[in-house]
Coordinates of C-alpha atoms (C1' of nucleotides) in Angstrom, one line a residue:
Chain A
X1148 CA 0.0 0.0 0.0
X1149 CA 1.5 3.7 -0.9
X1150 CA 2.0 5.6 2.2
X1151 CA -0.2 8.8 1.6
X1152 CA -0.2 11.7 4.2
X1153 CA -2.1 14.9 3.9
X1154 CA -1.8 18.3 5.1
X1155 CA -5.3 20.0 6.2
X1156 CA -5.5 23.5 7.1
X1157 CA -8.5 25.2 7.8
X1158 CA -8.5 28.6 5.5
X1159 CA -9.2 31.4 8.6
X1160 CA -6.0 33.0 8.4
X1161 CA -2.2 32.8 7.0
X1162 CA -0.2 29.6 7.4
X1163 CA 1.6 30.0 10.3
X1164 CA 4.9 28.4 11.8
X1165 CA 3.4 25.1 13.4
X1166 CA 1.1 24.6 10.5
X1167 CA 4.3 25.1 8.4
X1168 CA 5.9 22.2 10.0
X1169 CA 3.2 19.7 10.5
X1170 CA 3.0 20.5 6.9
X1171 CA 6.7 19.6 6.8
X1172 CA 7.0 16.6 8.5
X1173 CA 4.0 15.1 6.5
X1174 CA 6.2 16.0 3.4
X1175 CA 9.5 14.1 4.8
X1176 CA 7.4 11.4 5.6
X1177 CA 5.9 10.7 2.3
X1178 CA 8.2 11.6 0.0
X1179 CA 11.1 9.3 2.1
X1180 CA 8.8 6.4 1.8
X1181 CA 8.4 6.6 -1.7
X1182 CA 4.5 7.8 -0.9
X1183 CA 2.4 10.9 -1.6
X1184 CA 1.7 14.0 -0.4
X1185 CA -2.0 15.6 -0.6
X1186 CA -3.2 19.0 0.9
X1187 CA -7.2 19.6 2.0
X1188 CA -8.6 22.7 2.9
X1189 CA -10.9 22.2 5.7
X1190 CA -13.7 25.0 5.2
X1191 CA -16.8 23.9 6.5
X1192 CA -16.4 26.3 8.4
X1193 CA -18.9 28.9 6.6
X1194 CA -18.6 31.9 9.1
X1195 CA -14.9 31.9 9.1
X1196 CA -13.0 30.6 6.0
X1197 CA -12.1 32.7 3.4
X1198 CA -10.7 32.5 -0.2
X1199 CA -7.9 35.2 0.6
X1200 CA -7.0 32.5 3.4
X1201 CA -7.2 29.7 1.0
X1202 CA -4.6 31.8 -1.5
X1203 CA -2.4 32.9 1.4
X1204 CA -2.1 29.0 2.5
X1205 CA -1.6 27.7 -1.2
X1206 CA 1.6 30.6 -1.7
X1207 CA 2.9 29.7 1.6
X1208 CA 3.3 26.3 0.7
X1209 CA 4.7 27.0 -2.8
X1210 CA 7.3 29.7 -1.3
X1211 CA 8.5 27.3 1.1
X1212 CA 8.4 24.4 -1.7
X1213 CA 6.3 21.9 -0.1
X1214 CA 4.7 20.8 -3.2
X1215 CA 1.7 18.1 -2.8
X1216 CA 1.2 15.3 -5.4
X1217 CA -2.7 16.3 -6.2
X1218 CA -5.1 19.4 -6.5
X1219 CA -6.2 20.6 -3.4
X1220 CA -9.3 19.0 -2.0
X1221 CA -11.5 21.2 -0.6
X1222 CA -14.4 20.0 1.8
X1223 CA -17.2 22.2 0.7
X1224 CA -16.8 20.4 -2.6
X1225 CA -17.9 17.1 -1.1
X1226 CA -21.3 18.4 0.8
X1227 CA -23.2 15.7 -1.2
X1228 CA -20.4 12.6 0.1
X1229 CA -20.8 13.8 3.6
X1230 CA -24.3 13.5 3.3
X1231 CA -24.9 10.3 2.0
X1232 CA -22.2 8.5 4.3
X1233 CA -24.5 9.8 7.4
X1234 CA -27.8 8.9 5.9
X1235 CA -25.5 5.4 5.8
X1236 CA -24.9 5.5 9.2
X1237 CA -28.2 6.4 10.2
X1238 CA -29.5 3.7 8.3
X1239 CA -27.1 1.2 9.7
X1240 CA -28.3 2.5 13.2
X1241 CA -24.9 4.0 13.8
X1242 CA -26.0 7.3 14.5
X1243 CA -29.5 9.0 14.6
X1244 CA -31.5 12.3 14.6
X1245 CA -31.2 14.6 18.0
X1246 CA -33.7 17.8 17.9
X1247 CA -32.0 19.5 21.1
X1248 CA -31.3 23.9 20.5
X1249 CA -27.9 24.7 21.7
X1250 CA -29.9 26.4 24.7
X1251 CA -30.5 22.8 26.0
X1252 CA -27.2 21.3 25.4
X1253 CA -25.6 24.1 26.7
X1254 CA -27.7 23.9 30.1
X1255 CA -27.3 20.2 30.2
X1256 CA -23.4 20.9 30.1
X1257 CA -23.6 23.0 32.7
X1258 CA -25.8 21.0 34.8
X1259 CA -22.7 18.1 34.0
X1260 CA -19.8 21.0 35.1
X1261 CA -21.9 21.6 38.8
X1262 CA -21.9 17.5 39.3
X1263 CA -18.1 17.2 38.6
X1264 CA -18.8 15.7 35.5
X1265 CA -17.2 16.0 32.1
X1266 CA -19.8 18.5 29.6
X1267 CA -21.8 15.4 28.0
X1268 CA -24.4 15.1 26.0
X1269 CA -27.3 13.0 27.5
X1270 CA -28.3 10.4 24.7
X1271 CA -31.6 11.5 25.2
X1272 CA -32.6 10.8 21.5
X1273 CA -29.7 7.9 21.0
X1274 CA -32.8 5.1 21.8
X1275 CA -35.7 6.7 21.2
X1276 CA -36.2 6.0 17.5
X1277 CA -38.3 9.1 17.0
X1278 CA -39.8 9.3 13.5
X1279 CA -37.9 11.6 11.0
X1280 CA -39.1 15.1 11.8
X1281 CA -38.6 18.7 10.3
X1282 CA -37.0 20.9 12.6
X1283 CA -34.6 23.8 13.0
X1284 CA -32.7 21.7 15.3
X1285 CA -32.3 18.8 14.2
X1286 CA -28.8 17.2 13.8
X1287 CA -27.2 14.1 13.3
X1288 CA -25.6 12.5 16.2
X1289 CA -23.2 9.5 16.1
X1290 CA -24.0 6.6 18.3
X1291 CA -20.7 6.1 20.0
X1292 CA -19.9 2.9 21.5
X1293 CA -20.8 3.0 25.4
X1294 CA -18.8 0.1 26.4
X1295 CA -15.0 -0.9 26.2
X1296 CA -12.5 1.5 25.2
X1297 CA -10.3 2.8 22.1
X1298 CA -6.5 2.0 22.4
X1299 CA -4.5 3.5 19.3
X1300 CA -0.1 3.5 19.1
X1301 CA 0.6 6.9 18.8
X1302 CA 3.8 7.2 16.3
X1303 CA 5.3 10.3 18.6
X1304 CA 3.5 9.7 22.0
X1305 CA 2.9 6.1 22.3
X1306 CA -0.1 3.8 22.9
X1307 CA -3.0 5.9 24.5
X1308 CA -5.9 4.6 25.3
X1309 CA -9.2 6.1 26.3
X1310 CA -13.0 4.8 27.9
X1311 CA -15.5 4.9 25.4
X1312 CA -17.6 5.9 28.9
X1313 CA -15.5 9.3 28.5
X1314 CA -16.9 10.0 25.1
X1315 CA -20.3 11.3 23.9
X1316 CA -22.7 11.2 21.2
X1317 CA -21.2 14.0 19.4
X1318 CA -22.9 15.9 16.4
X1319 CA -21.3 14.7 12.5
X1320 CA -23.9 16.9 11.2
X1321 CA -25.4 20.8 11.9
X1322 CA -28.4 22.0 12.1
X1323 CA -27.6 23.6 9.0
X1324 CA -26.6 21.2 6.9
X1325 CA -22.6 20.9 6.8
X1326 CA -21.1 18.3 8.5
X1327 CA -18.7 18.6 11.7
X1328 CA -14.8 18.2 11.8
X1329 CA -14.6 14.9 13.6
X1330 CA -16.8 13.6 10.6
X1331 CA -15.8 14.8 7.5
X1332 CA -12.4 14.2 8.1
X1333 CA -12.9 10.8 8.8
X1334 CA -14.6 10.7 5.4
X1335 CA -12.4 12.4 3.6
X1336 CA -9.2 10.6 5.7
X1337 CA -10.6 7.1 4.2
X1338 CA -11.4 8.7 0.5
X1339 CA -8.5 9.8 -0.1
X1340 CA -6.8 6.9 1.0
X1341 CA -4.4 8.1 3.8
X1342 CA -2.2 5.9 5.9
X1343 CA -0.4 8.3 7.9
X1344 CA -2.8 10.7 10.1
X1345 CA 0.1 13.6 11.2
X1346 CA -0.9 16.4 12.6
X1347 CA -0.8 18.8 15.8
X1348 CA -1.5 17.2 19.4
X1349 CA -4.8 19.5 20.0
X1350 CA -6.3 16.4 18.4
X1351 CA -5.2 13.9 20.7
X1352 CA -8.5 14.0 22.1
X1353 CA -10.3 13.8 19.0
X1354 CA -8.7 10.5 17.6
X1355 CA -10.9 8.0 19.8
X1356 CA -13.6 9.5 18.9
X1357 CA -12.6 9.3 15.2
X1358 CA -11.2 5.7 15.5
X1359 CA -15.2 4.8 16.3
X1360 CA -16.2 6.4 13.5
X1361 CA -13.3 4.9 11.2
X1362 CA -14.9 1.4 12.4
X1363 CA -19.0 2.3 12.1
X1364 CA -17.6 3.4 8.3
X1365 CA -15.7 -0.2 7.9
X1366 CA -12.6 2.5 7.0
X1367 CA -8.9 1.0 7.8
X1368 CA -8.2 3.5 10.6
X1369 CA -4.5 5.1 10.1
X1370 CA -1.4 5.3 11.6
X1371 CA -1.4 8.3 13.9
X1372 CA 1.3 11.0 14.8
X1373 CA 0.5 13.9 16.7
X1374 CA 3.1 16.8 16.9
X1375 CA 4.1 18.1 20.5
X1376 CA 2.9 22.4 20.1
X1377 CA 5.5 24.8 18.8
X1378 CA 5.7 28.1 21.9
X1379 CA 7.2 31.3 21.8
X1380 CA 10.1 32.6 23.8
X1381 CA 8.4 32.5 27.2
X1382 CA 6.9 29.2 26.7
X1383 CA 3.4 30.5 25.9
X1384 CA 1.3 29.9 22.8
X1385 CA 2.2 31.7 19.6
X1386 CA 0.2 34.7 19.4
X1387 CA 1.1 37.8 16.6
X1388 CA 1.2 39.9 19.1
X1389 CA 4.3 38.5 20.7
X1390 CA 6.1 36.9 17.1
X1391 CA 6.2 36.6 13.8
X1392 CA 3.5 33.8 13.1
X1393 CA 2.9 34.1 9.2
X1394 CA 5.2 31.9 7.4
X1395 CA 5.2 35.1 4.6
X1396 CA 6.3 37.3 7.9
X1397 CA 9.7 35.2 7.6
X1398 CA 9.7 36.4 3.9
X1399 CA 9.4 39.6 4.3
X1400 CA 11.5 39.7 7.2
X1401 CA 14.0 38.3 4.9
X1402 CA 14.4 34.7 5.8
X1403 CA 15.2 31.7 2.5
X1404 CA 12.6 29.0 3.1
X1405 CA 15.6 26.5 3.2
X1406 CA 16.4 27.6 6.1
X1407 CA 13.1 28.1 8.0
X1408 CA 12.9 24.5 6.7
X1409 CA 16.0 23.7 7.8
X1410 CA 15.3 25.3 11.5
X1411 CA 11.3 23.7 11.3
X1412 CA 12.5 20.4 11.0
X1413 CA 15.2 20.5 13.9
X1414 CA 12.3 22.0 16.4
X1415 CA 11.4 18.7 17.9
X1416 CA 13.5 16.1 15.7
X1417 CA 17.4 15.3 15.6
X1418 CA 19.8 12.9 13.9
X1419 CA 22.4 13.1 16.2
X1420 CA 24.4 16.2 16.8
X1421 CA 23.6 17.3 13.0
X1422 CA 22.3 20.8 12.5
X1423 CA 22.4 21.5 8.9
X1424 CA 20.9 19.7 6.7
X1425 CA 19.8 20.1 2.7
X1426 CA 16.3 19.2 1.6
X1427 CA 17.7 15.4 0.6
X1428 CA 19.0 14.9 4.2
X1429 CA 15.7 15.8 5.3
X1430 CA 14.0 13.6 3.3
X1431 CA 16.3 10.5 3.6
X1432 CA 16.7 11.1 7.7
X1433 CA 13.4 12.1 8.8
X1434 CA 10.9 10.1 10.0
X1435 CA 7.9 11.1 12.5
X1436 CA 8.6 8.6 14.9
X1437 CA 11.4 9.8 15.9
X1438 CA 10.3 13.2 17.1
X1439 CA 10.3 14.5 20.2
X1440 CA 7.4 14.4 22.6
X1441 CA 7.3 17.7 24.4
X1442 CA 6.4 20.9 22.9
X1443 CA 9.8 23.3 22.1
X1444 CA 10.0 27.0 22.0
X1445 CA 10.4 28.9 18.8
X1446 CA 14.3 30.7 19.2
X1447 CA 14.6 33.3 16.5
X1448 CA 17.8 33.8 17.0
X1449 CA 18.6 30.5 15.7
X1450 CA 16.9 30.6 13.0
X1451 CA 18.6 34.0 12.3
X1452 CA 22.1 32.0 12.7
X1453 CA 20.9 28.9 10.1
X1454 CA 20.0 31.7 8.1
X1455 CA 23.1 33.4 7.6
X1456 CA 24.8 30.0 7.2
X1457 CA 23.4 29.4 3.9
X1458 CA 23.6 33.0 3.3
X1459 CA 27.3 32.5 3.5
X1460 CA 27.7 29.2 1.7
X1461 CA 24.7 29.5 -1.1
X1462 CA 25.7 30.6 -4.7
X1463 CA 25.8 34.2 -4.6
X1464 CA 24.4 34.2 -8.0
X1465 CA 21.5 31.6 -7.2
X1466 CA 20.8 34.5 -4.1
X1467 CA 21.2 37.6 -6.2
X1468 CA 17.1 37.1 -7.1
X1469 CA 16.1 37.4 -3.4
X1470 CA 18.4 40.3 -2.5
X1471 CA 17.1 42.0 -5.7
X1472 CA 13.5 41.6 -4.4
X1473 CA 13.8 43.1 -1.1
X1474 CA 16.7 45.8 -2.9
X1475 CA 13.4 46.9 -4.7
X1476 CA 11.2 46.4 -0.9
X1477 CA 13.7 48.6 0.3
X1478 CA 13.4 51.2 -2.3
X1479 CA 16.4 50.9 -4.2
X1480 CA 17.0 51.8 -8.0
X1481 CA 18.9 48.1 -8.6
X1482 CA 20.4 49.1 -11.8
X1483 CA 21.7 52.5 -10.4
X1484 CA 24.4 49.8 -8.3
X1485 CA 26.7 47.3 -8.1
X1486 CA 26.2 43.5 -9.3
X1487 CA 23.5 42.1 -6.8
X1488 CA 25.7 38.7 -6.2
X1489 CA 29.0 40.8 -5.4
X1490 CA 27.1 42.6 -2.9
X1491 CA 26.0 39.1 -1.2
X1492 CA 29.5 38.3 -1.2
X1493 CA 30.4 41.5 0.6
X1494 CA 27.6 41.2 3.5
X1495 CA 26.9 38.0 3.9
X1496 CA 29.4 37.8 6.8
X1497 CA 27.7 40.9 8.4
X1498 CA 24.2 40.0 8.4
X1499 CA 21.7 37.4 9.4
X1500 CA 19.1 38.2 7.0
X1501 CA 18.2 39.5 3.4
X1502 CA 16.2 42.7 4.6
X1503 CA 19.1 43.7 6.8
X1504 CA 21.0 42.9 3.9
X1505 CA 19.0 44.9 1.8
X1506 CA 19.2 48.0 3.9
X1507 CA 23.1 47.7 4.7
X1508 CA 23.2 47.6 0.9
X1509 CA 21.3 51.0 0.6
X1510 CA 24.9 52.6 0.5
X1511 CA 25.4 51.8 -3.1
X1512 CA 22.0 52.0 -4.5
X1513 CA 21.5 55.4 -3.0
X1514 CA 23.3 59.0 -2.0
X1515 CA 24.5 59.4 1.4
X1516 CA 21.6 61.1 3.0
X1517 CA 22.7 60.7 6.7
X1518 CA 25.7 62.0 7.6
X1519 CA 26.4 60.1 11.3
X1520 CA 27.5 63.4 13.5
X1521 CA 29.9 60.9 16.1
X1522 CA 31.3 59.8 12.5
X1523 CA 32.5 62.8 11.0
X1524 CA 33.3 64.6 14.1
X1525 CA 35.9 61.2 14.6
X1526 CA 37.2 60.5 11.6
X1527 CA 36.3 63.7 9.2
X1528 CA 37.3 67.0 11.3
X1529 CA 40.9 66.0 12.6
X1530 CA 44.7 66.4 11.3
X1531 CA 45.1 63.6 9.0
X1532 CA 41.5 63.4 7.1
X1533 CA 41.9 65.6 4.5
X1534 CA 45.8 64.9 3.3
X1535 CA 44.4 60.6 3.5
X1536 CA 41.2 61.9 1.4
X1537 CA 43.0 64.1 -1.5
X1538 CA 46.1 61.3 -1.5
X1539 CA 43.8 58.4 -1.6
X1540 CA 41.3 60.3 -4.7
X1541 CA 44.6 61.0 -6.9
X1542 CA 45.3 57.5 -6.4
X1543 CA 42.0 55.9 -7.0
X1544 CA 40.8 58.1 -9.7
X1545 CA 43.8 55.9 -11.9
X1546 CA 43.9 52.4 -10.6
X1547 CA 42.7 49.1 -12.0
X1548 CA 39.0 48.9 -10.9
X1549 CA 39.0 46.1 -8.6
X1550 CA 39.2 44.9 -4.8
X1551 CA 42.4 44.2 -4.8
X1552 CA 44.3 46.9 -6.5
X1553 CA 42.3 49.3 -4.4
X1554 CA 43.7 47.8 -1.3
X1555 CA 47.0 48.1 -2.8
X1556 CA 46.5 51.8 -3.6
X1557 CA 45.2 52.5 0.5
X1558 CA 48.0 50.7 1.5
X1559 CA 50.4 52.9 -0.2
X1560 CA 48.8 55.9 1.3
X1561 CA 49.3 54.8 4.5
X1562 CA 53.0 54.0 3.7
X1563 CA 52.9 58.0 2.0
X1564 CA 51.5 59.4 4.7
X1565 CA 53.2 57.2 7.9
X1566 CA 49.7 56.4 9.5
X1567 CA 47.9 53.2 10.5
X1568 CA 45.4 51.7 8.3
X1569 CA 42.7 52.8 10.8
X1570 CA 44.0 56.5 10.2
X1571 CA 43.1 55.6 6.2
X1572 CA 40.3 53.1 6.4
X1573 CA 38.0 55.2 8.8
X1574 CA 38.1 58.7 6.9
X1575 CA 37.3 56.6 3.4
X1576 CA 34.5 54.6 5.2
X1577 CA 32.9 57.6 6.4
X1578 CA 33.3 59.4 3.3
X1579 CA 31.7 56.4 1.3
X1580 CA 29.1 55.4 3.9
X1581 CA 28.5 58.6 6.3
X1582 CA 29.0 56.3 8.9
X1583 CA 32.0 54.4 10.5
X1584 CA 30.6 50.9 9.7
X1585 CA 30.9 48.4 6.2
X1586 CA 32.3 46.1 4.6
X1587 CA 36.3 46.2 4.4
X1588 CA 36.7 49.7 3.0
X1589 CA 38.8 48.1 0.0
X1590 CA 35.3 46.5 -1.3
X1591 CA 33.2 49.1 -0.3
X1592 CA 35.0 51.8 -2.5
X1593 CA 34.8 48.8 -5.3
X1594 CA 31.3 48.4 -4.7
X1595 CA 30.5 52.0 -5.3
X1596 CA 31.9 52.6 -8.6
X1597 CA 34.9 54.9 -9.7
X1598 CA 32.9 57.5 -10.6
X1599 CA 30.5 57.4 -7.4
X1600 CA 33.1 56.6 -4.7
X1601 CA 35.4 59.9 -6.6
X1602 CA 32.4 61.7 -5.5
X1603 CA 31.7 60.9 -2.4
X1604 CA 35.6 61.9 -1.5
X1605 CA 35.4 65.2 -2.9
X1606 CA 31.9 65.8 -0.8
X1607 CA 34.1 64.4 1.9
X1608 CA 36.6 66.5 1.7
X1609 CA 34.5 69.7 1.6
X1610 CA 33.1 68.5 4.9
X1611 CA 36.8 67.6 6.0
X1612 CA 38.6 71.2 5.4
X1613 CA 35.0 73.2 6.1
Chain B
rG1493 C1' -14.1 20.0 37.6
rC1494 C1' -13.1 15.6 34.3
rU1495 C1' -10.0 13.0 30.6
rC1496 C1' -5.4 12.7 28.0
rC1497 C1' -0.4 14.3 27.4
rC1498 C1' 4.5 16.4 28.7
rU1499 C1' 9.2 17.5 32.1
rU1500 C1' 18.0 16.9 30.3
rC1501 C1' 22.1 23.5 30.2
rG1502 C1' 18.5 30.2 29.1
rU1503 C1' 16.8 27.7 24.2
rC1504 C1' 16.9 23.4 20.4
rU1505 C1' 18.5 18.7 21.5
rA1506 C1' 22.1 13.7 22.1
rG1507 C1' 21.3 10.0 25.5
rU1508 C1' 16.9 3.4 24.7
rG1509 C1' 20.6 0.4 32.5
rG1510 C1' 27.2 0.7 33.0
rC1511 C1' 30.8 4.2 27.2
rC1512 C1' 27.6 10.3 31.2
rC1513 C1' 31.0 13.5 37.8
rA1514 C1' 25.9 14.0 30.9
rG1515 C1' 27.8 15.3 24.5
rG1516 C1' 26.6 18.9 20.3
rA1517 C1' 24.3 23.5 18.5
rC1518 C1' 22.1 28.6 19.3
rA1519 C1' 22.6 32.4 22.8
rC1520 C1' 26.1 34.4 26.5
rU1521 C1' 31.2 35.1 27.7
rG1522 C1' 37.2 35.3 27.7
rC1523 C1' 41.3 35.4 24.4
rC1524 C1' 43.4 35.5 19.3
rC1525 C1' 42.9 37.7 14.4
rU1526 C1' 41.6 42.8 12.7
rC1527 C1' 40.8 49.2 8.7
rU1528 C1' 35.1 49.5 11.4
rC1529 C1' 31.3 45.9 12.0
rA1530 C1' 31.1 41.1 11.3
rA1531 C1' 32.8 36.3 10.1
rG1532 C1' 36.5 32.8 11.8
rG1533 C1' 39.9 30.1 15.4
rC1534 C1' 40.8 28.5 20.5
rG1535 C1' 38.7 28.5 25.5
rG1536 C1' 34.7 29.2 29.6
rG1537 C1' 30.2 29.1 32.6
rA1538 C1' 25.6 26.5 32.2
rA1539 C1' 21.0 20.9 32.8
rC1540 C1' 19.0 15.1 34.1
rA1541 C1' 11.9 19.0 38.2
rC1542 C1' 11.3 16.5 43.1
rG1543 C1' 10.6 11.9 46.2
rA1544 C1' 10.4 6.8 46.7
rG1545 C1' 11.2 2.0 44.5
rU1546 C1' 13.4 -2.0 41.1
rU1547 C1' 18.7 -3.1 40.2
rC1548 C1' 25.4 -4.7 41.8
rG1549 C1' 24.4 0.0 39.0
rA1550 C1' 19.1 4.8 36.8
rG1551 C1' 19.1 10.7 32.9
rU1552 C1' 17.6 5.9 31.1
rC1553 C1' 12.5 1.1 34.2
rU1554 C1' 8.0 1.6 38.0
rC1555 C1' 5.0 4.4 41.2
rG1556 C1' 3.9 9.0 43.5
rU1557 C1' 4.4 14.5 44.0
rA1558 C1' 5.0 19.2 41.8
rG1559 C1' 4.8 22.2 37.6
rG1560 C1' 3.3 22.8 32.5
rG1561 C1' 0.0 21.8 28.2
rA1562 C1' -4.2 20.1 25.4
rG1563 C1' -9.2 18.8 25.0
rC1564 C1' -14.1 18.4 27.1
rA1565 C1' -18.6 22.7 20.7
rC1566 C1' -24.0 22.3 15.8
rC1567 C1' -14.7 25.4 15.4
rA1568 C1' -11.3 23.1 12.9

RNA sequence: GCUCCCUUCGUCUAGUGGCCCAGGACACUGCCCUCUCAAGGCGGGAACACGAGUUCGAGUCUCGUAGGGAGCACCA
């Protein structure tokens, strides 16, 4: 049998970093067993799923390359399947018609809460066999079994097993027609034939309840994995208003999807002491059971630090396309500067992302508009400035445009002149950058052009002798 | 309240009864390198939640305690 796992989001909002990995890890594990990959958008949800959520989930998963093997299903397609495996099961006397309001069932949950109890539903209809009526309430509940108990062998936390005495008769279709979660993925789950069920543990709860149903359908019920919760910093749930949830967020914030991938699949899995690994790696040493059991913290800052590792060891050239689109984010005319790649090659050491990169970058693609006060004070108004600045412009304006024979040229002022290389260095940075940080001043008079960086030294000398 | 789950350095983790007075990585930190900032190299501090038990021997097995989490919907 093909190992098939699925990915199924609901559409009421971005794709955000746990969803990212569950979808992930259901990735690894098909595609390192040879199996298949599907994605399903749970919208049944009328009153909360949207199409823009539906488009924000499908680019996600493209950006971060996560490709599934089939269209999307979506759930509101199937109305007419969902219906016709409960009139089945009503049928078969597996489940039958409840007329409650939500009034009742909430008061008789309450009434459970005051005795200690767990919120149940009563069964009050389950044995009644009331003649099909029209009614505004009427819902289809499934008859769970009342005896015995559900033990399943959880691939992550291990067998579980739970009373069927602890479970209710619970609703597989509204009042208004559409059927609940607990059914139509079950329906779905055994349609689209999927052996591996992997998903986040806020479902624990729901998979005895789901193995009954798998058995009133005559389904094979799956193999199970449920994912420990991915936290923030201080341990608490993921919220947007204390990180960067959105999987685009990382985009934006200038993060390659290798190595949120890369970061993703560590959180919660190892393979020894290992920490980098390329999409293969994943994919040949991944495998659900292995992951970890408790829930892990989300630690940007290593993220930041896988990111700037394949910053530094990517091609610069298979790069240059991202730096180009947040160059043009940041505002930057990209033909008015250097070559895109060289500039990688110049920051990568300096920075842990593409946007910072971006900005840092801002040096070549624009005029100095910020002159930093501390800067020129230190390194523009003194002695020396002025005599480096003139010597270092005669020699530049003649020398072989490159790094290397610029570096050359600022040595030989320093021999010229008798001063240290911080004496040169820091007066050409500041005139390049208006600031006493970049790259090493040899590149970053390079990276500017002749023409530009000639021009910036003349400006920087008017400052210098003003 | 009830049910289920979890617990090794600040963080991610290695560890499947002796190889562990617990290893790696991020972060922090000292030194070196150095034209700034980085990057890099070499060091450092830092953890088995607690208590019983099983065993010659426990981070590893069992049971309790404490702490944390999830679920208990006509949401998914």
């Amino acid at each position: 049998m093909t190992v098939r796992t699925r990915f199924a989001p609901s559409p009421t909002g971005f794709l955000h970093i746990g969803g990212a990995r569950t979808a992930l890890y259901c990735w690894l594990e098909s595609r390192r067993r040879g199996g298949e990959f599907l994605l399903r958008i749970e919208d049944t949800d009328r009153e909360r799923s949207t199409d823009v959520a539906v488009q924000a989930i499908l680019d996600a998963m493209q950006w971060l390359g996560l490709e599934a093997d089939h269209a999307p299903v979506y759930q509101t397609h199937r109305l007419e399947r969902y219906r016709k495996v409960a009139d089945q099961l009503v049928a078969a006397g597996k489940a039958y018609y409840a007329y409650e309001s939500k009034d009742e069932i909430e008061a008789m949950r309450e009434a459970a809460m005051a005795n200690g109890e767990k919120p149940r539903y009563n069964g009050y209809y389950r044995d009644r066999n009331e003649p099909l009526r029209d009614d505004p309430n009427r819902v289809i509940r499934f008859r769970n079994p009342s005896e015995g108990s559900v033990v399943f062998d959880d691939k992550v936390k291990g067998r579980i097993e739970w009373a069927n005495a602890e479970l209710d008769d619970l609703v597989i279709f509204r009042s208004d027609g559409w059927p609940t979660y607990n059914f139509a993925v079950v329906v779905d789950d055994i349609d689209m034939g999927i052996t591996e069920v992997i998903r986040g543990d806020d479902h624990v709860n729901n998979t005895p309840r789901q193995i009954n149903i798998y058995h009133a359908l005559g389904g094979t019920v799956p193999e199970f994995a449920h994912l420990p919760m991915i936290l923030d910093k201080e341990g608490k749930k993921l919220s947007k208003r204390t990180s960067a949830v959105s999987v685009m967020e990382y985009r934006d914030d200038g993060f390659l999807p290798h190595a949120l991938l890369n970061y993703l699949v560590r959180l919660g899995w190892s393979h020894g002491d290992q920490e980098i690994f390329s999409r293969d790696e994943m994919i040949a040493l991944f495998d659900v059971a292995d992951v970890n059991k408790a829930a892990s913290r989300f630690d940007t800052e290593k993220l930041a630090w896988l990111n700037q590792h394949y910053l530094k060891t990517d091609d610069p050239q298979v790069l240059a396309p991202e730096l180009v689109w947040h160059l043009a984010r940041a505002g930057a005319d990209v033909t008015a500067g250097p070559a895109p790649a060289e500039v990688i090659v110049a920051l990568r050491d300096r920075v842990h992302t593409l946007k910072e990169m971006a900005e840092r970058a801002m040096i070549w693609y624009a005029p100095i508009v910020d002159w930093d006060d501390k800067a020129v004070a230190k390194h523009l108004k003194n002695d020396s400035a002025a005599g480096v600045l003139e010597t270092a412009k005669a020699l530049l304006a003649g020398c072989e445009w490159n790094p290397e024979p610029i570096h050359q040229v600022i040595e030989q002022v320093a021999t010229k002149l008798e001063l240290g290389m911080g004496k040169i260095a820091q007066p050409l940075r500041v005139a390049m950058t208006g600031t006493q940080v970049s790259p090493s001043i040899d590149h970053t008079i390079y990276l500017a052009g002749r023409t530009e960086a000639l021009r910036r030294i003349d400006a920087a000398i008017e400052i210098a002798s003003a």
